[in-house]
Tab-separated table of C-alpha atoms in Angstrom:
chain	number	residue	atom	x	y	z
J	1	MET	CA	24.770	50.622	26.694
J	2	GLU	CA	23.831	52.073	23.458
J	3	ASN	CA	24.222	55.711	23.231
J	4	SER	CA	22.998	56.865	19.766
J	5	PRO	CA	20.501	59.527	19.429
J	6	ASP	CA	17.622	57.169	19.105
J	7	ALA	CA	18.418	54.838	22.033
J	8	VAL	CA	18.985	57.789	24.007
J	9	VAL	CA	15.666	59.311	23.376
J	10	ALA	CA	13.928	55.896	23.899
J	11	ARG	CA	15.726	55.245	27.084
J	12	LEU	CA	14.841	58.794	28.484
J	13	ARG	CA	11.643	59.942	26.936
J	14	PRO	CA	9.721	60.388	29.955
J	15	LEU	CA	12.227	62.384	31.337
J	16	PHE	CA	12.596	64.515	28.512
J	17	VAL	CA	8.773	65.058	28.219
J	18	ALA	CA	8.954	65.947	32.021
J	19	VAL	CA	11.623	68.482	31.338
J	20	ARG	CA	9.943	69.763	28.423
J	21	ASP	CA	6.831	70.393	30.267
J	22	ALA	CA	8.493	71.738	33.400
J	23	LEU	CA	10.241	74.422	31.282
J	24	ALA	CA	7.183	75.234	29.147
J	25	ALA	CA	5.408	75.859	32.614
J	26	GLY	CA	8.408	77.827	33.552
J	27	VAL	CA	8.005	80.016	30.545
J	28	ALA	CA	4.299	80.641	31.344
J	29	VAL	CA	5.145	81.663	34.827
J	30	SER	CA	7.747	84.195	33.886
J	31	ARG	CA	5.617	85.622	31.283
J	32	ARG	CA	2.404	86.014	33.839
J	33	ILE	CA	4.990	87.686	36.487
J	34	HIS	CA	6.440	89.857	33.835
J	35	ALA	CA	2.630	90.752	32.572
J	36	ASP	CA	1.624	91.337	36.138
J	37	HIS	CA	4.311	93.948	36.572
J	38	GLY	CA	4.249	95.586	33.202
J	39	TRP	CA	7.711	94.414	32.587
J	40	GLN	CA	9.369	93.246	29.292
J	41	PRO	CA	11.063	89.972	29.564
J	42	SER	CA	13.681	91.034	26.882
J	43	ALA	CA	14.884	93.872	29.348
J	44	ASP	CA	16.216	91.482	31.878
J	45	ARG	CA	16.713	87.877	30.241
J	46	HIS	CA	18.505	86.693	33.529
J	47	LEU	CA	15.379	87.359	35.502
J	48	ASP	CA	13.369	85.733	32.864
J	49	HIS	CA	15.546	82.696	32.717
J	50	GLN	CA	15.602	82.509	36.535
J	51	LEU	CA	11.957	82.626	36.899
J	52	VAL	CA	11.709	79.541	34.331
J	53	ARG	CA	14.454	77.447	35.999
J	54	ARG	CA	12.770	78.056	39.290
J	55	GLU	CA	9.455	76.557	38.008
J	56	ALA	CA	10.989	74.003	36.318
J	57	MET	CA	13.187	72.827	39.335
J	58	GLU	CA	10.080	72.472	41.421
J	59	ARG	CA	8.111	70.283	38.755
J	60	LEU	CA	11.216	68.198	38.375
J	61	ARG	CA	11.862	67.288	41.986
J	62	PRO	CA	10.273	64.059	41.659
J	63	PHE	CA	12.987	63.157	39.236
J	64	GLY	CA	15.660	64.117	41.893
J	65	ALA	CA	16.792	67.457	39.870
J	66	HIS	CA	20.105	69.093	41.149
J	67	LEU	CA	21.203	72.531	40.982
J	68	ASP	CA	23.886	73.025	38.522
J	69	ASP	CA	26.204	75.726	40.361
J	70	GLY	CA	29.519	74.604	38.714
J	71	PRO	CA	31.697	71.772	39.059
J	72	LEU	CA	29.885	68.251	39.376
J	73	SER	CA	31.415	68.001	43.021
J	74	GLY	CA	29.470	71.160	44.045
J	75	GLN	CA	25.733	69.946	43.379
J	76	LEU	CA	23.011	70.426	45.834
J	77	ASP	CA	20.469	67.979	46.133
J	78	LEU	CA	16.993	69.303	45.827
J	79	LEU	CA	15.316	66.717	47.762
J	80	ASP	CA	17.391	67.566	50.839
J	81	LEU	CA	17.022	71.225	50.760
J	82	GLY	CA	16.166	72.823	54.020
J	83	THR	CA	15.821	76.437	53.097
J	84	ASP	CA	15.419	76.082	49.198
J	85	ASN	CA	18.625	77.640	48.647
J	86	LEU	CA	18.441	78.272	44.786
J	87	GLY	CA	22.068	78.625	43.767
J	88	LEU	CA	23.413	81.132	41.285
J	89	PRO	CA	20.779	82.801	39.191
J	90	MET	CA	22.472	81.686	35.942
J	91	SER	CA	22.983	77.978	36.657
J	92	GLY	CA	20.962	75.164	35.014
J	93	LEU	CA	19.523	72.021	36.368
J	94	ILE	CA	21.215	68.741	36.452
J	95	LEU	CA	19.247	65.280	36.531
J	96	HIS	CA	20.759	61.853	37.235
J	97	THR	CA	19.400	58.343	36.140
J	98	ALA	CA	20.900	54.946	36.321
J	99	THR	CA	22.575	55.481	32.974
J	100	ASP	CA	22.796	58.887	32.353
J	101	VAL	CA	23.615	62.624	33.697
J	102	VAL	CA	21.478	65.303	31.959
J	103	ARG	CA	22.619	69.003	32.233
J	104	VAL	CA	20.006	71.501	31.295
J	105	TRP	CA	20.819	74.926	30.021
J	106	HIS	CA	19.335	77.775	28.329
J	107	SER	CA	20.969	78.318	24.943
J	108	ASP	CA	19.684	80.732	22.311
J	109	ASP	CA	22.239	79.435	19.578
J	110	GLY	CA	21.783	75.757	20.375
J	111	GLU	CA	25.135	75.466	21.726
J	112	PRO	CA	26.387	74.174	24.687
J	113	PRO	CA	28.214	76.400	27.412
J	114	ALA	CA	32.171	77.051	26.722
J	115	ALA	CA	34.230	74.620	28.290
J	116	ASP	CA	35.350	77.268	30.536
J	117	THR	CA	35.880	75.430	33.855
J	118	GLN	CA	37.515	72.061	34.753
J	119	GLY	CA	34.242	70.833	35.748
J	120	LEU	CA	32.599	71.286	32.495
J	121	ARG	CA	35.786	69.987	30.769
J	122	GLU	CA	35.519	66.858	32.584
J	123	PHE	CA	31.519	66.575	32.074
J	124	TYR	CA	32.283	67.181	28.405
J	125	ARG	CA	35.002	64.534	27.956
J	126	GLN	CA	33.652	60.922	26.953
J	127	ALA	CA	34.339	58.517	24.246
J	128	PRO	CA	32.302	59.183	21.089
J	129	VAL	CA	29.588	56.752	20.019
J	130	GLN	CA	31.337	56.101	16.812
J	131	GLN	CA	35.201	56.083	16.592
J	132	THR	CA	36.279	58.444	13.631
J	133	GLN	CA	40.009	57.556	13.974
J	134	LEU	CA	41.994	54.406	14.156
J	135	ALA	CA	42.862	53.770	17.780
J	136	LEU	CA	46.509	53.415	18.361
J	137	GLY	CA	47.532	52.651	21.844
J	138	ALA	CA	45.331	53.484	24.867
J	139	SER	CA	42.830	56.166	24.465
J	140	ASP	CA	42.671	59.013	27.060
J	141	GLU	CA	38.921	59.241	26.823
J	142	ARG	CA	37.209	58.686	29.781
J	143	GLN	CA	34.569	56.097	29.706
J	144	PRO	CA	31.996	57.485	32.443
J	145	GLY	CA	29.840	55.244	34.470
J	146	ARG	CA	26.854	57.362	32.932
J	147	ALA	CA	26.597	59.087	29.620
J	148	HIS	CA	26.850	62.756	29.709
J	149	LEU	CA	24.206	64.741	28.105
J	150	ALA	CA	23.205	68.498	27.468
J	151	LEU	CA	19.616	69.529	27.089
J	152	LEU	CA	19.394	72.844	25.474
J	153	TRP	CA	16.394	75.181	25.733
J	154	ALA	CA	15.072	78.351	24.365
J	155	ASP	CA	11.737	80.299	24.307
J	156	GLY	CA	10.174	82.624	21.772
J	157	GLN	CA	7.412	83.502	19.729
J	158	LEU	CA	5.175	80.407	18.678
J	159	PRO	CA	2.508	80.331	15.887
J	160	GLY	CA	-0.602	82.255	17.061
J	161	GLY	CA	1.385	84.836	18.860
J	162	ARG	CA	1.920	82.665	22.140
J	163	THR	CA	5.284	82.328	23.762
J	164	GLY	CA	6.884	79.072	24.554
J	165	LEU	CA	9.624	76.666	23.968
J	166	VAL	CA	11.040	77.014	20.455
J	167	ARG	CA	14.372	74.885	21.132
J	168	LEU	CA	15.042	71.692	23.107
J	169	ASP	CA	17.726	70.176	21.718
J	170	LEU	CA	19.787	67.298	22.846
J	171	VAL	CA	23.738	67.041	22.733
J	172	ARG	CA	26.111	64.298	23.285
J	173	PRO	CA	29.588	65.953	23.887
J	174	ARG	CA	32.739	64.142	23.063
J	175	GLY	CA	35.093	66.651	24.830
J	176	SER	CA	36.426	70.108	24.279
J	177	THR	CA	39.274	71.870	22.263
J	178	GLY	CA	40.114	75.248	24.286
J	179	ARG	CA	36.790	76.555	25.104
J	180	ARG	CA	34.748	74.765	22.395
J	181	VAL	CA	32.841	71.975	22.855
J	182	ASP	CA	33.270	68.960	20.660
J	183	VAL	CA	29.922	67.366	19.704
J	184	ASP	CA	29.291	63.603	19.206
J	185	TRP	CA	25.775	64.356	18.060
J	186	HIS	CA	23.073	66.897	18.272
J	187	VAL	CA	19.281	66.215	17.525
J	188	GLY	CA	16.153	68.458	17.890
J	189	LEU	CA	13.840	66.804	20.517
J	190	LEU	CA	10.470	69.319	20.146
J	191	ASP	CA	9.435	67.054	17.020
J	192	ARG	CA	10.292	63.729	18.754
J	193	LEU	CA	8.379	64.090	21.696
J	194	GLY	CA	5.283	64.745	19.741
J	195	ASP	CA	2.701	67.112	21.338
J	196	ARG	CA	4.156	70.199	23.033
J	197	ALA	CA	3.017	71.332	26.634
J	198	ALA	CA	0.925	74.340	26.414
């Protein structure tokens, strides 16, 4: 399976467009709720991001979105939720395809979450697309059944005074050093995906 940035974007383009549109809809819902109550989104960014995530999750149900509440073994399948337990307020979303696992997180700085848990370290650990060192002996890099990808989003002011997505970056991790995530490649998707959702 080809895991270069161009190949991954081509393979997952419909999913990335759906995530972009779902997040943009979530930003609009959050802004509307804040405006209705006279609240400032910057006063409680956790609530703002949770509202975005909540709307996006509903829109991504057809793609089999999962709540991202920590280690990969602790996922909730959104398609089987009886009580719509939405998990932890600051968690992201996770999407599975036949070839990839995509975790969706808010990130103002374009960096994936620090490798603070064993689950995140396992998610980040995979062989890079291009080997940069001579391989001597067996590699300790795990070759996952699916490529692991992080989709990082941020919202803010757009031209014309509107609020919307200002970042949608795709990151392919290759491991971690301490808490720092080692990145195989990192590409911006907003321009690559074409027309933005309103």
